[in-house]
Amino acid sequence: MFLDLFKKNIINQIVAADDGRVLHSPVEPYFHAFTGEFSQGMPFTFYFEEKNKPIMFVYDSTPIDRRSSHALFLERCEEIKVNILPITNFIQKLTDDGYVTVRPLDFTDRPELPPDYANLWRKYKQFYSDVMNGLSFACFSRFVPEQKLYDVWIKFNPKVLAG
């Protein structure tokens, strides 16, 4: 399996999440957003009105009357969106190849919208079906690394064995 830095970060994130650790990698905001939590430290999160209808909420504490234009907001969303499919596709490949076991999560256990969400979060819904399917997979699953994934992970993190 060829692993570029992006894929290594995804593997690191899966391993860290399973170990209960938080990483500060470029893909960490996506994995945090997959949980559906709403906290001010998050740049964005994913919420579902229905199981296959994701909404991306982007944090923006600017008062509503002074927010950036809709066009600038859409640009920001496109920058976030560009990594969703590569992340979810790679997780699916890890699952298909037996590196990760998927434990389904219940749709009803997702966090609810906070009462003040409209004042702090901007809504984005423009997803194609492949991205919607990937988000449903990532947001409604817990990913458990198999030994096979730990073996790969240790190969590119040799300090783990030394430390």
Short mmCIF file of N, CA and C in Angstrom, two decimals:
data_model
loop_
_atom_site.label_atom_id
_atom_site.label_comp_id
_atom_site.label_asym_id
_atom_site.label_seq_id
_atom_site.Cartn_x
_atom_site.Cartn_y
_atom_site.Cartn_z
N MET A 1 0.85 -1.17 0.00
CA MET A 1 0.00 0.00 0.00
C MET A 1 0.90 1.24 0.00
N PHE A 2 0.71 2.12 -1.00
CA PHE A 2 1.45 3.37 -1.04
C PHE A 2 0.77 4.38 -0.13
N LEU A 3 1.57 4.99 0.74
CA LEU A 3 1.02 5.97 1.66
C LEU A 3 1.71 7.31 1.49
N ASP A 4 0.96 8.27 1.00
CA ASP A 4 1.48 9.63 0.99
C ASP A 4 1.18 10.26 2.36
N LEU A 5 1.63 11.47 2.57
CA LEU A 5 1.46 12.12 3.87
C LEU A 5 -0.02 12.26 4.25
N PHE A 6 -0.86 12.56 3.28
CA PHE A 6 -2.29 12.70 3.53
C PHE A 6 -2.86 11.40 4.10
N LYS A 7 -2.55 10.27 3.48
CA LYS A 7 -3.05 8.97 3.95
C LYS A 7 -2.44 8.59 5.30
N LYS A 8 -1.19 8.93 5.50
CA LYS A 8 -0.56 8.67 6.80
C LYS A 8 -1.29 9.45 7.90
N ASN A 9 -1.67 10.69 7.59
CA ASN A 9 -2.41 11.49 8.57
C ASN A 9 -3.77 10.86 8.90
N ILE A 10 -4.42 10.29 7.90
CA ILE A 10 -5.71 9.63 8.13
C ILE A 10 -5.50 8.42 9.04
N ILE A 11 -4.48 7.61 8.75
CA ILE A 11 -4.19 6.45 9.59
C ILE A 11 -3.86 6.89 11.01
N ASN A 12 -3.01 7.91 11.15
CA ASN A 12 -2.68 8.43 12.48
C ASN A 12 -3.94 8.85 13.23
N GLN A 13 -4.85 9.49 12.52
CA GLN A 13 -6.08 9.97 13.14
C GLN A 13 -6.95 8.81 13.61
N ILE A 14 -7.07 7.77 12.81
CA ILE A 14 -7.87 6.60 13.19
C ILE A 14 -7.27 5.92 14.42
N VAL A 15 -5.95 5.75 14.42
CA VAL A 15 -5.27 5.12 15.55
C VAL A 15 -5.41 5.98 16.80
N ALA A 16 -5.19 7.27 16.67
CA ALA A 16 -5.30 8.18 17.82
C ALA A 16 -6.71 8.19 18.40
N ALA A 17 -7.70 8.24 17.52
CA ALA A 17 -9.09 8.25 17.99
C ALA A 17 -9.41 6.97 18.75
N ASP A 18 -8.93 5.84 18.25
CA ASP A 18 -9.18 4.57 18.92
C ASP A 18 -8.47 4.52 20.28
N ASP A 19 -7.32 5.19 20.38
CA ASP A 19 -6.58 5.23 21.64
C ASP A 19 -7.04 6.36 22.56
N GLY A 20 -8.03 7.16 22.11
CA GLY A 20 -8.53 8.26 22.92
C GLY A 20 -7.63 9.47 22.95
N ARG A 21 -6.74 9.59 21.95
CA ARG A 21 -5.83 10.73 21.89
C ARG A 21 -6.31 11.73 20.84
N VAL A 22 -5.92 12.98 21.01
CA VAL A 22 -6.24 14.03 20.06
C VAL A 22 -4.97 14.41 19.33
N LEU A 23 -5.05 14.46 18.02
CA LEU A 23 -3.91 14.90 17.20
C LEU A 23 -4.22 16.29 16.66
N HIS A 24 -3.20 16.97 16.28
CA HIS A 24 -3.40 18.27 15.63
C HIS A 24 -2.84 18.15 14.23
N SER A 25 -3.46 17.28 13.45
CA SER A 25 -3.03 17.06 12.07
C SER A 25 -3.99 17.78 11.13
N PRO A 26 -3.63 17.88 9.87
CA PRO A 26 -4.51 18.56 8.91
C PRO A 26 -5.87 17.89 8.74
N VAL A 27 -5.99 16.59 9.04
CA VAL A 27 -7.27 15.92 8.86
C VAL A 27 -8.08 15.86 10.16
N GLU A 28 -7.50 16.26 11.27
CA GLU A 28 -8.19 16.20 12.56
C GLU A 28 -9.51 16.98 12.56
N PRO A 29 -9.58 18.18 11.96
CA PRO A 29 -10.88 18.88 11.96
C PRO A 29 -12.00 18.08 11.27
N TYR A 30 -11.64 17.30 10.26
CA TYR A 30 -12.65 16.49 9.57
C TYR A 30 -13.16 15.38 10.48
N PHE A 31 -12.24 14.70 11.15
CA PHE A 31 -12.65 13.62 12.04
C PHE A 31 -13.47 14.15 13.21
N HIS A 32 -13.11 15.32 13.69
CA HIS A 32 -13.90 15.93 14.76
C HIS A 32 -15.28 16.30 14.23
N ALA A 33 -15.32 16.83 13.01
CA ALA A 33 -16.60 17.22 12.39
C ALA A 33 -17.48 16.00 12.13
N PHE A 34 -16.88 14.85 11.85
CA PHE A 34 -17.66 13.64 11.62
C PHE A 34 -18.50 13.28 12.85
N THR A 35 -18.09 13.70 14.04
CA THR A 35 -18.84 13.39 15.27
C THR A 35 -20.13 14.19 15.36
N GLY A 36 -20.21 15.31 14.64
CA GLY A 36 -21.40 16.14 14.68
C GLY A 36 -21.47 17.10 15.85
N GLU A 37 -20.39 17.17 16.63
CA GLU A 37 -20.37 18.09 17.77
C GLU A 37 -20.37 19.53 17.27
N PHE A 38 -20.84 20.41 18.12
CA PHE A 38 -20.82 21.85 17.85
C PHE A 38 -20.04 22.50 18.98
N SER A 39 -18.80 22.90 18.72
CA SER A 39 -18.05 23.64 19.73
C SER A 39 -17.27 24.73 19.02
N GLN A 40 -17.02 25.79 19.76
CA GLN A 40 -16.40 26.97 19.16
C GLN A 40 -14.99 26.72 18.65
N GLY A 41 -14.33 25.69 19.12
CA GLY A 41 -12.99 25.38 18.66
C GLY A 41 -12.97 24.68 17.31
N MET A 42 -14.14 24.35 16.80
CA MET A 42 -14.23 23.63 15.54
C MET A 42 -14.49 24.61 14.40
N PRO A 43 -13.76 24.46 13.29
CA PRO A 43 -14.03 25.35 12.16
C PRO A 43 -15.31 24.96 11.41
N PHE A 44 -15.71 23.69 11.50
CA PHE A 44 -16.92 23.22 10.82
C PHE A 44 -17.34 21.89 11.45
N THR A 45 -18.58 21.51 11.18
CA THR A 45 -19.10 20.22 11.65
C THR A 45 -20.17 19.74 10.69
N PHE A 46 -20.54 18.47 10.82
CA PHE A 46 -21.56 17.90 9.95
C PHE A 46 -22.78 17.50 10.76
N TYR A 47 -23.92 17.93 10.29
CA TYR A 47 -25.21 17.65 10.91
C TYR A 47 -26.07 16.97 9.85
N PHE A 48 -27.01 16.16 10.29
CA PHE A 48 -27.89 15.47 9.37
C PHE A 48 -29.35 15.72 9.73
N GLU A 49 -30.12 16.25 8.77
CA GLU A 49 -31.57 16.36 8.96
C GLU A 49 -32.19 14.97 8.81
N GLU A 50 -31.64 14.21 7.87
CA GLU A 50 -31.99 12.82 7.64
C GLU A 50 -30.68 12.08 7.45
N LYS A 51 -30.72 10.75 7.53
CA LYS A 51 -29.49 9.97 7.50
C LYS A 51 -28.63 10.20 6.25
N ASN A 52 -29.23 10.51 5.14
CA ASN A 52 -28.45 10.70 3.92
C ASN A 52 -28.47 12.15 3.43
N LYS A 53 -28.77 13.09 4.31
CA LYS A 53 -28.80 14.50 3.93
C LYS A 53 -27.92 15.33 4.86
N PRO A 54 -26.61 15.36 4.57
CA PRO A 54 -25.71 16.12 5.44
C PRO A 54 -25.80 17.63 5.21
N ILE A 55 -25.53 18.32 6.28
CA ILE A 55 -25.38 19.78 6.24
C ILE A 55 -24.03 20.07 6.88
N MET A 56 -23.26 20.91 6.24
CA MET A 56 -22.02 21.35 6.86
C MET A 56 -22.31 22.71 7.50
N PHE A 57 -22.02 22.79 8.79
CA PHE A 57 -22.13 24.06 9.49
C PHE A 57 -20.71 24.59 9.69
N VAL A 58 -20.48 25.82 9.27
CA VAL A 58 -19.17 26.45 9.37
C VAL A 58 -19.25 27.51 10.46
N TYR A 59 -18.31 27.45 11.40
CA TYR A 59 -18.32 28.37 12.53
C TYR A 59 -17.98 29.79 12.06
N ASP A 60 -18.78 30.74 12.50
CA ASP A 60 -18.54 32.15 12.17
C ASP A 60 -19.15 32.99 13.29
N SER A 61 -18.30 33.51 14.17
CA SER A 61 -18.79 34.30 15.30
C SER A 61 -19.04 35.76 14.94
N THR A 62 -18.78 36.12 13.69
CA THR A 62 -19.04 37.49 13.24
C THR A 62 -20.54 37.76 13.32
N PRO A 63 -20.93 38.93 13.82
CA PRO A 63 -22.37 39.24 13.83
C PRO A 63 -22.97 39.07 12.42
N ILE A 64 -24.17 38.58 12.36
CA ILE A 64 -24.81 38.24 11.08
C ILE A 64 -24.77 39.39 10.09
N ASP A 65 -24.98 40.61 10.54
CA ASP A 65 -25.02 41.75 9.62
C ASP A 65 -23.64 42.16 9.11
N ARG A 66 -22.57 41.57 9.64
CA ARG A 66 -21.21 41.91 9.18
C ARG A 66 -20.45 40.72 8.59
N ARG A 67 -21.14 39.64 8.33
CA ARG A 67 -20.49 38.44 7.79
C ARG A 67 -20.05 38.67 6.34
N SER A 68 -19.13 37.82 5.91
CA SER A 68 -18.64 37.89 4.54
C SER A 68 -19.78 37.58 3.56
N SER A 69 -19.55 37.93 2.32
CA SER A 69 -20.57 37.70 1.30
C SER A 69 -20.83 36.21 1.13
N HIS A 70 -21.95 35.91 0.52
CA HIS A 70 -22.30 34.51 0.27
C HIS A 70 -21.26 33.86 -0.65
N ALA A 71 -20.75 34.61 -1.61
CA ALA A 71 -19.74 34.08 -2.54
C ALA A 71 -18.46 33.70 -1.79
N LEU A 72 -18.01 34.53 -0.86
CA LEU A 72 -16.82 34.21 -0.07
C LEU A 72 -17.07 33.02 0.84
N PHE A 73 -18.27 32.93 1.38
CA PHE A 73 -18.63 31.79 2.22
C PHE A 73 -18.58 30.51 1.39
N LEU A 74 -19.12 30.53 0.19
CA LEU A 74 -19.10 29.35 -0.68
C LEU A 74 -17.67 28.95 -1.03
N GLU A 75 -16.80 29.92 -1.25
CA GLU A 75 -15.38 29.62 -1.51
C GLU A 75 -14.77 28.88 -0.33
N ARG A 76 -15.04 29.37 0.86
CA ARG A 76 -14.52 28.73 2.08
C ARG A 76 -15.03 27.29 2.19
N CYS A 77 -16.30 27.09 1.88
CA CYS A 77 -16.89 25.75 1.95
C CYS A 77 -16.25 24.83 0.91
N GLU A 78 -15.98 25.33 -0.27
CA GLU A 78 -15.35 24.52 -1.31
C GLU A 78 -13.95 24.09 -0.87
N GLU A 79 -13.23 24.96 -0.18
CA GLU A 79 -11.90 24.61 0.34
C GLU A 79 -11.98 23.49 1.36
N ILE A 80 -13.00 23.51 2.19
CA ILE A 80 -13.20 22.45 3.18
C ILE A 80 -13.63 21.16 2.47
N LYS A 81 -14.55 21.31 1.55
CA LYS A 81 -15.17 20.17 0.87
C LYS A 81 -14.18 19.34 0.06
N VAL A 82 -13.12 19.96 -0.43
CA VAL A 82 -12.19 19.28 -1.33
C VAL A 82 -11.55 18.04 -0.69
N ASN A 83 -11.44 18.00 0.63
CA ASN A 83 -10.80 16.86 1.30
C ASN A 83 -11.78 15.78 1.77
N ILE A 84 -13.05 16.04 1.74
CA ILE A 84 -14.01 15.07 2.28
C ILE A 84 -13.94 13.74 1.55
N LEU A 85 -14.07 13.78 0.24
CA LEU A 85 -14.10 12.53 -0.52
C LEU A 85 -12.78 11.75 -0.45
N PRO A 86 -11.62 12.41 -0.56
CA PRO A 86 -10.38 11.64 -0.39
C PRO A 86 -10.27 10.97 0.99
N ILE A 87 -10.75 11.63 2.03
CA ILE A 87 -10.70 11.03 3.37
C ILE A 87 -11.66 9.85 3.45
N THR A 88 -12.90 10.06 3.06
CA THR A 88 -13.88 8.98 3.20
C THR A 88 -13.57 7.81 2.26
N ASN A 89 -13.05 8.09 1.07
CA ASN A 89 -12.68 7.01 0.15
C ASN A 89 -11.53 6.18 0.71
N PHE A 90 -10.55 6.83 1.33
CA PHE A 90 -9.42 6.09 1.89
C PHE A 90 -9.88 5.26 3.09
N ILE A 91 -10.75 5.81 3.92
CA ILE A 91 -11.28 5.03 5.05
C ILE A 91 -12.04 3.81 4.51
N GLN A 92 -12.81 4.01 3.45
CA GLN A 92 -13.54 2.89 2.86
C GLN A 92 -12.57 1.83 2.34
N LYS A 93 -11.46 2.27 1.73
CA LYS A 93 -10.46 1.31 1.23
C LYS A 93 -9.83 0.55 2.39
N LEU A 94 -9.50 1.26 3.47
CA LEU A 94 -8.94 0.59 4.65
C LEU A 94 -9.93 -0.45 5.19
N THR A 95 -11.20 -0.11 5.16
CA THR A 95 -12.23 -1.04 5.61
C THR A 95 -12.32 -2.25 4.68
N ASP A 96 -12.38 -1.98 3.38
CA ASP A 96 -12.50 -3.06 2.39
C ASP A 96 -11.31 -4.01 2.44
N ASP A 97 -10.12 -3.47 2.74
CA ASP A 97 -8.90 -4.27 2.78
C ASP A 97 -8.62 -4.91 4.14
N GLY A 98 -9.53 -4.73 5.10
CA GLY A 98 -9.40 -5.38 6.40
C GLY A 98 -8.48 -4.69 7.38
N TYR A 99 -8.11 -3.44 7.13
CA TYR A 99 -7.26 -2.70 8.06
C TYR A 99 -8.08 -2.06 9.19
N VAL A 100 -9.36 -1.88 8.94
CA VAL A 100 -10.25 -1.20 9.89
C VAL A 100 -11.56 -1.97 9.95
N THR A 101 -12.10 -2.12 11.15
CA THR A 101 -13.43 -2.68 11.33
C THR A 101 -14.38 -1.52 11.58
N VAL A 102 -15.53 -1.58 10.97
CA VAL A 102 -16.53 -0.53 11.11
C VAL A 102 -17.58 -0.96 12.12
N ARG A 103 -17.82 -0.09 13.08
CA ARG A 103 -18.89 -0.30 14.06
C ARG A 103 -19.95 0.77 13.78
N PRO A 104 -21.13 0.39 13.33
CA PRO A 104 -22.16 1.38 13.01
C PRO A 104 -22.60 2.15 14.25
N LEU A 105 -22.89 3.42 14.04
CA LEU A 105 -23.42 4.28 15.10
C LEU A 105 -24.88 4.59 14.79
N ASP A 106 -25.64 4.84 15.82
CA ASP A 106 -27.07 5.11 15.66
C ASP A 106 -27.29 6.58 15.27
N PHE A 107 -28.11 6.77 14.27
CA PHE A 107 -28.46 8.11 13.79
C PHE A 107 -29.04 8.97 14.92
N THR A 108 -29.79 8.37 15.81
CA THR A 108 -30.45 9.14 16.88
C THR A 108 -29.47 9.58 17.97
N ASP A 109 -28.25 9.05 17.96
CA ASP A 109 -27.27 9.43 18.97
C ASP A 109 -26.43 10.65 18.56
N ARG A 110 -26.70 11.22 17.40
CA ARG A 110 -25.96 12.38 16.94
C ARG A 110 -26.33 13.61 17.79
N PRO A 111 -25.38 14.53 17.99
CA PRO A 111 -25.71 15.75 18.73
C PRO A 111 -26.80 16.56 18.02
N GLU A 112 -27.57 17.25 18.82
CA GLU A 112 -28.63 18.11 18.28
C GLU A 112 -28.06 19.49 17.98
N LEU A 113 -28.80 20.26 17.21
CA LEU A 113 -28.40 21.63 16.93
C LEU A 113 -28.41 22.42 18.23
N PRO A 114 -27.37 23.21 18.48
CA PRO A 114 -27.40 24.06 19.68
C PRO A 114 -28.45 25.16 19.51
N PRO A 115 -28.98 25.67 20.60
CA PRO A 115 -30.06 26.67 20.50
C PRO A 115 -29.64 27.94 19.76
N ASP A 116 -28.39 28.33 19.84
CA ASP A 116 -27.93 29.57 19.20
C ASP A 116 -27.18 29.32 17.89
N TYR A 117 -27.40 28.17 17.26
CA TYR A 117 -26.59 27.80 16.10
C TYR A 117 -26.65 28.84 14.98
N ALA A 118 -27.78 29.47 14.75
CA ALA A 118 -27.91 30.42 13.64
C ALA A 118 -27.03 31.66 13.83
N ASN A 119 -26.71 31.97 15.09
CA ASN A 119 -25.86 33.13 15.37
C ASN A 119 -24.37 32.81 15.22
N LEU A 120 -24.01 31.54 15.29
CA LEU A 120 -22.59 31.17 15.30
C LEU A 120 -22.17 30.25 14.15
N TRP A 121 -23.12 29.69 13.45
CA TRP A 121 -22.79 28.71 12.41
C TRP A 121 -23.52 29.05 11.12
N ARG A 122 -22.80 28.95 10.01
CA ARG A 122 -23.41 29.16 8.69
C ARG A 122 -23.63 27.81 8.03
N LYS A 123 -24.73 27.69 7.33
CA LYS A 123 -25.18 26.41 6.79
C LYS A 123 -24.77 26.27 5.31
N TYR A 124 -24.30 25.05 4.96
CA TYR A 124 -23.95 24.71 3.59
C TYR A 124 -24.49 23.32 3.27
N LYS A 125 -25.21 23.19 2.14
CA LYS A 125 -25.86 21.92 1.81
C LYS A 125 -25.50 21.39 0.41
N GLN A 126 -24.62 22.02 -0.31
CA GLN A 126 -24.41 21.68 -1.71
C GLN A 126 -23.40 20.54 -1.88
N PHE A 127 -23.89 19.32 -1.71
CA PHE A 127 -23.05 18.13 -1.85
C PHE A 127 -23.58 17.24 -2.96
N TYR A 128 -22.67 16.65 -3.72
CA TYR A 128 -23.05 15.62 -4.68
C TYR A 128 -23.26 14.31 -3.92
N SER A 129 -23.90 13.35 -4.56
CA SER A 129 -24.26 12.11 -3.87
C SER A 129 -23.04 11.33 -3.38
N ASP A 130 -21.92 11.36 -4.11
CA ASP A 130 -20.74 10.62 -3.64
C ASP A 130 -20.21 11.19 -2.33
N VAL A 131 -20.25 12.50 -2.18
CA VAL A 131 -19.81 13.13 -0.94
C VAL A 131 -20.82 12.86 0.17
N MET A 132 -22.11 12.91 -0.17
CA MET A 132 -23.15 12.62 0.83
C MET A 132 -23.00 11.19 1.35
N ASN A 133 -22.76 10.25 0.44
CA ASN A 133 -22.58 8.85 0.85
C ASN A 133 -21.34 8.69 1.72
N GLY A 134 -20.24 9.36 1.34
CA GLY A 134 -19.02 9.30 2.13
C GLY A 134 -19.21 9.87 3.52
N LEU A 135 -19.93 10.99 3.60
CA LEU A 135 -20.19 11.60 4.90
C LEU A 135 -21.08 10.70 5.76
N SER A 136 -22.08 10.09 5.16
CA SER A 136 -22.93 9.17 5.92
C SER A 136 -22.10 8.02 6.47
N PHE A 137 -21.20 7.48 5.66
CA PHE A 137 -20.33 6.39 6.09
C PHE A 137 -19.45 6.85 7.25
N ALA A 138 -18.78 7.99 7.10
CA ALA A 138 -17.84 8.46 8.11
C ALA A 138 -18.53 8.93 9.39
N CYS A 139 -19.68 9.54 9.25
CA CYS A 139 -20.36 10.11 10.42
C CYS A 139 -21.17 9.10 11.21
N PHE A 140 -21.55 8.00 10.59
CA PHE A 140 -22.36 7.00 11.27
C PHE A 140 -21.59 5.72 11.52
N SER A 141 -20.27 5.86 11.66
CA SER A 141 -19.41 4.70 11.91
C SER A 141 -18.33 5.05 12.91
N ARG A 142 -17.94 4.05 13.65
CA ARG A 142 -16.74 4.14 14.49
C ARG A 142 -15.74 3.21 13.84
N PHE A 143 -14.52 3.68 13.67
CA PHE A 143 -13.50 2.91 12.97
C PHE A 143 -12.50 2.35 13.96
N VAL A 144 -12.42 1.02 13.99
CA VAL A 144 -11.54 0.33 14.92
C VAL A 144 -10.39 -0.27 14.13
N PRO A 145 -9.16 0.18 14.42
CA PRO A 145 -8.01 -0.36 13.69
C PRO A 145 -7.76 -1.83 14.03
N GLU A 146 -7.45 -2.59 13.03
CA GLU A 146 -7.05 -3.98 13.22
C GLU A 146 -5.53 -4.02 13.39
N GLN A 147 -4.98 -5.13 13.83
CA GLN A 147 -3.54 -5.24 14.02
C GLN A 147 -2.79 -4.90 12.73
N LYS A 148 -3.37 -5.28 11.62
CA LYS A 148 -2.80 -5.01 10.31
C LYS A 148 -2.55 -3.49 10.13
N LEU A 149 -3.46 -2.66 10.59
CA LEU A 149 -3.28 -1.21 10.47
C LEU A 149 -2.20 -0.74 11.44
N TYR A 150 -2.16 -1.29 12.64
CA TYR A 150 -1.11 -0.92 13.59
C TYR A 150 0.27 -1.29 13.04
N ASP A 151 0.36 -2.41 12.33
CA ASP A 151 1.64 -2.81 11.73
C ASP A 151 2.10 -1.78 10.70
N VAL A 152 1.17 -1.30 9.87
CA VAL A 152 1.49 -0.27 8.89
C VAL A 152 1.85 1.03 9.61
N TRP A 153 1.08 1.37 10.62
CA TRP A 153 1.28 2.61 11.37
C TRP A 153 2.66 2.63 12.02
N ILE A 154 3.07 1.52 12.60
CA ILE A 154 4.39 1.45 13.26
C ILE A 154 5.52 1.60 12.25
N LYS A 155 5.31 1.09 11.02
CA LYS A 155 6.34 1.21 9.98
C LYS A 155 6.71 2.67 9.71
N PHE A 156 5.71 3.55 9.67
CA PHE A 156 6.05 4.94 9.39
C PHE A 156 6.10 5.80 10.65
N ASN A 157 6.02 5.19 11.80
CA ASN A 157 6.21 5.86 13.09
C ASN A 157 7.19 5.05 13.94
N PRO A 158 8.45 4.86 13.48
CA PRO A 158 9.38 3.98 14.19
C PRO A 158 9.70 4.46 15.61
N LYS A 159 9.49 5.74 15.91
CA LYS A 159 9.75 6.25 17.26
C LYS A 159 8.85 5.58 18.29
N VAL A 160 7.71 5.06 17.84
CA VAL A 160 6.78 4.39 18.76
C VAL A 160 7.46 3.20 19.42
N LEU A 161 8.21 2.45 18.64
CA LEU A 161 8.90 1.28 19.19
C LEU A 161 10.07 1.68 20.08
N ALA A 162 10.75 2.78 19.73
CA ALA A 162 11.92 3.23 20.49
C ALA A 162 11.50 3.88 21.81
N GLY A 163 10.33 4.52 21.84
CA GLY A 163 9.92 5.29 23.00
C GLY A 163 9.16 4.48 23.93
#
